C-alpha cells in the first residue's frame, strides 16, 4: 500500500475527534488504478487508401467522443490493466494517474450535487433544513483554502494531504448512508444509486491520490489524522425529522467537500502535468 502522509502543512484550529489514517473496514483491497491504453490499428501507408481515411475521419472523432463519455459514466475501474503482460517493472504514467483522478473527482462532485438536489426536492419543501446544518459538517474544523485562489497558493504537499484526509473522512458516513438507505422503506432508488456509486468511487479515488502522492513526494510517511463522523444515531433515528435533517446535512456537506476535492486535484494536475 502506498505511503501515508504527515501533517497538512497549513494552520490548524481545534479539531473534533480524529482517527489515524489506515485502511478502513470498508476500503477495497484490490487496485483499480492499472490501466491499458486503447490500441488503435495503424493507418495504411498506401496512397490509394488516403480517401478512405478522409471519409471516416469525422466518424472516428465522433466515436472517440462517445467512448470518452462512456468511460466517464462507467468509472475508471472498467479500463483494462495498464501494466498487463508488460515485462519488467511497469509504472503507470503520472499524467494517466492525474487524468483518472480528475475524472473520478469530477464525476463524484456531479453525483453529489444531483443527490443533494434530489433529496432537497423530495423532502425539503416547507422544512428549514438550511438553518439546522450551517457550519455543522464533520469536516468543518479542517483548515482548508477559502477559495480557488487561496488553494492555488497552497503548497502541493499540503493539498495532497488535505485531499487524502477529506477522502478518508467520508468513508464511514458514506457506508452508513448506503446501509441505511438500503434498509429504509420508501428510500429513493435514485438517491441510493448515487450514494452507492460515490461510496465506491471515493475508495477508487483515495487509492489513486495516494499513488500520486507516493510518486511526487515519496518521502511522505507519517500518518495524518482525519475528522471522525459521529452522526450515526441521527441517521438511524426513528424520528423522521431528525433522520431527514441528518441526511440533508450529510448530502450538503458531501456536495461541499466533493467540490473542494475536485478543485484541489485539478490544481495539482496542472502543476505536475500539462493542462
Short mmCIF file of N, CA, C and O in Angstrom, two decimals, residues 54-116:
data_model
loop_
_atom_site.label_atom_id
_atom_site.label_comp_id
_atom_site.label_asym_id
_atom_site.label_seq_id
_atom_site.Cartn_x
_atom_site.Cartn_y
_atom_site.Cartn_z
N UNK A 54 -9.84 9.98 -45.15
CA UNK A 54 -10.55 11.26 -45.14
C UNK A 54 -12.04 11.04 -44.90
O UNK A 54 -12.69 11.82 -44.19
N UNK A 55 -12.57 9.96 -45.47
CA UNK A 55 -14.00 9.70 -45.36
C UNK A 55 -14.42 9.38 -43.93
O UNK A 55 -15.46 9.81 -43.45
N UNK A 56 -13.60 8.60 -43.24
CA UNK A 56 -14.01 8.11 -41.91
C UNK A 56 -13.48 8.98 -40.77
O UNK A 56 -13.79 8.72 -39.62
N UNK A 57 -12.65 9.99 -41.11
CA UNK A 57 -12.04 10.77 -40.02
C UNK A 57 -13.10 11.38 -39.12
O UNK A 57 -13.00 11.35 -37.89
N UNK A 58 -14.15 11.95 -39.71
CA UNK A 58 -15.21 12.55 -38.90
C UNK A 58 -15.90 11.53 -38.03
O UNK A 58 -16.19 11.77 -36.86
N UNK A 59 -16.15 10.33 -38.59
CA UNK A 59 -16.79 9.27 -37.81
C UNK A 59 -15.91 8.81 -36.67
O UNK A 59 -16.39 8.51 -35.58
N UNK A 60 -14.61 8.76 -36.89
CA UNK A 60 -13.68 8.34 -35.83
C UNK A 60 -13.70 9.33 -34.67
O UNK A 60 -13.68 8.95 -33.50
N UNK A 61 -13.71 10.62 -35.01
CA UNK A 61 -13.74 11.64 -33.95
C UNK A 61 -15.02 11.53 -33.13
O UNK A 61 -15.00 11.65 -31.90
N UNK A 62 -16.14 11.27 -33.82
CA UNK A 62 -17.41 11.10 -33.12
C UNK A 62 -17.36 9.88 -32.22
O UNK A 62 -17.82 9.90 -31.07
N UNK A 63 -16.77 8.79 -32.72
CA UNK A 63 -16.66 7.56 -31.93
C UNK A 63 -15.81 7.79 -30.68
O UNK A 63 -16.15 7.33 -29.59
N UNK A 64 -14.71 8.51 -30.84
CA UNK A 64 -13.85 8.80 -29.69
C UNK A 64 -14.60 9.60 -28.63
O UNK A 64 -14.45 9.38 -27.43
N UNK A 65 -15.43 10.55 -29.08
CA UNK A 65 -16.21 11.36 -28.14
C UNK A 65 -17.20 10.48 -27.38
O UNK A 65 -17.36 10.61 -26.16
N UNK A 66 -17.86 9.57 -28.11
CA UNK A 66 -18.82 8.66 -27.47
C UNK A 66 -18.12 7.78 -26.45
O UNK A 66 -18.59 7.59 -25.32
N UNK A 67 -16.95 7.22 -26.82
CA UNK A 67 -16.21 6.35 -25.91
C UNK A 67 -15.78 7.11 -24.67
O UNK A 67 -15.87 6.61 -23.54
N UNK A 68 -15.33 8.35 -24.85
CA UNK A 68 -14.90 9.16 -23.70
C UNK A 68 -16.04 9.37 -22.72
O UNK A 68 -15.87 9.28 -21.51
N UNK A 69 -17.22 9.66 -23.25
CA UNK A 69 -18.38 9.86 -22.37
C UNK A 69 -18.79 8.56 -21.68
O UNK A 69 -19.21 8.58 -20.53
N UNK A 70 -18.68 7.44 -22.38
CA UNK A 70 -19.00 6.16 -21.75
C UNK A 70 -18.04 5.87 -20.60
O UNK A 70 -18.45 5.39 -19.53
N UNK A 71 -16.76 6.17 -20.79
CA UNK A 71 -15.79 5.94 -19.72
C UNK A 71 -16.08 6.82 -18.53
O UNK A 71 -15.91 6.41 -17.37
N UNK A 72 -16.50 8.05 -18.77
CA UNK A 72 -16.84 8.95 -17.68
C UNK A 72 -18.01 8.39 -16.87
O UNK A 72 -18.02 8.46 -15.64
N UNK A 73 -18.99 7.82 -17.54
CA UNK A 73 -20.15 7.28 -16.85
C UNK A 73 -19.82 5.98 -16.12
O UNK A 73 -20.31 5.73 -15.03
N UNK A 74 -18.99 5.14 -16.73
CA UNK A 74 -18.73 3.83 -16.15
C UNK A 74 -17.73 3.88 -15.02
O UNK A 74 -17.75 3.05 -14.12
N UNK A 75 -16.80 4.83 -15.03
CA UNK A 75 -15.79 4.89 -13.99
C UNK A 75 -14.50 4.25 -14.46
O UNK A 75 -14.44 3.48 -15.40
N UNK A 76 -13.43 4.57 -13.74
CA UNK A 76 -12.11 4.18 -14.20
C UNK A 76 -11.84 2.70 -14.06
O UNK A 76 -10.97 2.17 -14.72
N UNK A 77 -12.58 1.98 -13.19
CA UNK A 77 -12.24 0.60 -12.99
C UNK A 77 -12.57 -0.27 -14.20
O UNK A 77 -12.18 -1.44 -14.25
N UNK A 78 -13.28 0.27 -15.20
CA UNK A 78 -13.63 -0.50 -16.37
C UNK A 78 -12.49 -0.57 -17.38
O UNK A 78 -12.60 -1.28 -18.38
N UNK A 79 -11.41 0.17 -17.16
CA UNK A 79 -10.25 0.07 -18.03
C UNK A 79 -9.54 -1.27 -17.82
O UNK A 79 -9.51 -1.81 -16.73
N UNK A 80 -8.92 -1.78 -18.87
CA UNK A 80 -8.10 -2.97 -18.71
C UNK A 80 -6.80 -2.59 -18.01
O UNK A 80 -6.38 -1.44 -18.04
N UNK A 81 -6.12 -3.53 -17.34
CA UNK A 81 -4.88 -3.22 -16.61
C UNK A 81 -3.84 -2.60 -17.52
O UNK A 81 -3.52 -3.13 -18.58
N UNK A 82 -3.29 -1.49 -17.09
CA UNK A 82 -2.29 -0.77 -17.88
C UNK A 82 -1.03 -1.61 -18.04
O UNK A 82 -0.41 -1.65 -19.09
N UNK A 83 -0.63 -2.27 -16.97
CA UNK A 83 0.63 -3.00 -16.96
C UNK A 83 0.48 -4.47 -17.33
O UNK A 83 1.42 -5.24 -17.19
N UNK A 84 -0.69 -4.87 -17.76
CA UNK A 84 -0.92 -6.28 -18.07
C UNK A 84 -0.01 -6.74 -19.20
O UNK A 84 0.10 -6.12 -20.24
N UNK A 85 0.66 -7.86 -18.95
CA UNK A 85 1.53 -8.50 -19.95
C UNK A 85 2.71 -7.65 -20.37
O UNK A 85 3.33 -7.91 -21.40
N UNK A 86 3.04 -6.61 -19.58
CA UNK A 86 4.22 -5.80 -19.90
C UNK A 86 5.39 -6.29 -19.06
O UNK A 86 5.25 -6.48 -17.85
N UNK A 87 6.55 -6.47 -19.68
CA UNK A 87 7.70 -7.02 -18.95
C UNK A 87 8.30 -5.98 -18.00
O UNK A 87 8.14 -4.78 -18.18
N UNK A 88 9.03 -6.48 -17.00
CA UNK A 88 9.76 -5.60 -16.09
C UNK A 88 8.85 -4.86 -15.14
O UNK A 88 7.68 -5.20 -14.96
N UNK A 89 9.42 -3.84 -14.51
CA UNK A 89 8.68 -3.02 -13.56
C UNK A 89 7.90 -1.95 -14.32
O UNK A 89 8.48 -0.98 -14.80
N UNK A 90 6.61 -2.15 -14.45
CA UNK A 90 5.76 -1.22 -15.19
C UNK A 90 5.18 -0.18 -14.24
O UNK A 90 4.64 -0.53 -13.19
N UNK A 91 5.28 1.08 -14.59
CA UNK A 91 4.70 2.15 -13.78
C UNK A 91 3.71 2.94 -14.62
O UNK A 91 4.00 3.33 -15.74
N UNK A 92 2.54 3.19 -14.06
CA UNK A 92 1.53 3.98 -14.75
C UNK A 92 2.05 5.40 -14.89
O UNK A 92 2.53 5.99 -13.92
N UNK A 93 1.99 6.01 -16.07
CA UNK A 93 2.44 7.39 -16.22
C UNK A 93 1.69 8.33 -15.27
O UNK A 93 0.49 8.17 -15.05
N UNK A 94 2.43 9.30 -14.73
CA UNK A 94 1.83 10.23 -13.77
C UNK A 94 0.66 10.98 -14.39
O UNK A 94 -0.36 11.21 -13.73
N UNK A 95 0.79 11.35 -15.66
CA UNK A 95 -0.30 12.06 -16.32
C UNK A 95 -1.56 11.20 -16.37
O UNK A 95 -2.68 11.71 -16.19
N UNK A 96 -1.40 9.89 -16.59
CA UNK A 96 -2.56 8.99 -16.61
C UNK A 96 -3.21 8.91 -15.24
O UNK A 96 -4.44 8.90 -15.13
N UNK A 97 -2.41 8.88 -14.19
CA UNK A 97 -2.96 8.86 -12.83
C UNK A 97 -3.78 10.12 -12.57
O UNK A 97 -4.89 10.06 -12.02
N UNK A 98 -3.23 11.26 -12.95
CA UNK A 98 -3.95 12.52 -12.73
C UNK A 98 -5.21 12.60 -13.58
O UNK A 98 -6.24 13.11 -13.13
N UNK A 99 -5.15 12.12 -14.81
CA UNK A 99 -6.33 12.18 -15.67
C UNK A 99 -7.47 11.36 -15.09
O UNK A 99 -8.62 11.79 -15.08
N UNK A 100 -7.15 10.17 -14.59
CA UNK A 100 -8.19 9.35 -13.98
C UNK A 100 -8.71 9.95 -12.69
O UNK A 100 -9.90 9.91 -12.40
N UNK A 101 -7.78 10.54 -11.89
CA UNK A 101 -8.20 11.14 -10.63
C UNK A 101 -9.14 12.32 -10.85
O UNK A 101 -10.16 12.46 -10.17
N UNK A 102 -8.81 13.19 -11.81
CA UNK A 102 -9.68 14.33 -12.10
C UNK A 102 -11.03 13.86 -12.64
O UNK A 102 -12.06 14.45 -12.34
N UNK A 103 -11.01 12.79 -13.44
CA UNK A 103 -12.25 12.24 -13.99
C UNK A 103 -13.17 11.75 -12.87
O UNK A 103 -14.36 12.09 -12.83
N UNK A 104 -12.62 10.96 -11.95
CA UNK A 104 -13.42 10.41 -10.86
C UNK A 104 -13.89 11.52 -9.92
O UNK A 104 -15.05 11.53 -9.48
N UNK A 105 -13.00 12.45 -9.59
CA UNK A 105 -13.37 13.55 -8.68
C UNK A 105 -14.48 14.40 -9.26
O UNK A 105 -15.41 14.80 -8.56
N UNK A 106 -14.39 14.70 -10.55
CA UNK A 106 -15.42 15.50 -11.21
C UNK A 106 -16.75 14.75 -11.23
O UNK A 106 -17.82 15.34 -11.00
N UNK A 107 -16.70 13.45 -11.48
CA UNK A 107 -17.92 12.65 -11.52
C UNK A 107 -18.55 12.56 -10.13
O UNK A 107 -19.78 12.63 -9.98
N UNK A 108 -17.72 12.41 -9.10
CA UNK A 108 -18.23 12.38 -7.73
C UNK A 108 -18.92 13.69 -7.36
O UNK A 108 -19.97 13.69 -6.70
N UNK A 109 -18.33 14.80 -7.77
CA UNK A 109 -18.93 16.10 -7.48
C UNK A 109 -20.29 16.23 -8.17
O UNK A 109 -21.26 16.71 -7.57
N UNK A 110 -20.36 15.78 -9.42
CA UNK A 110 -21.64 15.83 -10.15
C UNK A 110 -22.69 14.99 -9.45
O UNK A 110 -23.84 15.42 -9.26
N UNK A 111 -22.33 13.78 -9.06
CA UNK A 111 -23.27 12.89 -8.39
C UNK A 111 -23.72 13.47 -7.05
O UNK A 111 -24.90 13.37 -6.68
N UNK A 112 -22.78 14.05 -6.31
CA UNK A 112 -23.12 14.64 -5.01
C UNK A 112 -24.08 15.81 -5.18
O UNK A 112 -25.03 15.98 -4.39
N UNK A 113 -23.88 16.62 -6.21
CA UNK A 113 -24.78 17.75 -6.47
C UNK A 113 -26.17 17.24 -6.83
O UNK A 113 -27.17 17.75 -6.32
N UNK A 114 -26.23 16.24 -7.70
CA UNK A 114 -27.52 15.70 -8.11
C UNK A 114 -28.25 15.05 -6.92
O UNK A 114 -29.47 15.19 -6.78
N UNK A 115 -27.51 14.35 -6.09
CA UNK A 115 -28.11 13.68 -4.94
C UNK A 115 -28.66 14.70 -3.94
O UNK A 115 -29.77 14.54 -3.42
N UNK A 116 -27.90 15.75 -3.68
CA UNK A 116 -28.36 16.80 -2.77
C UNK A 116 -29.61 17.49 -3.31
O UNK A 116 -30.58 17.70 -2.58
#
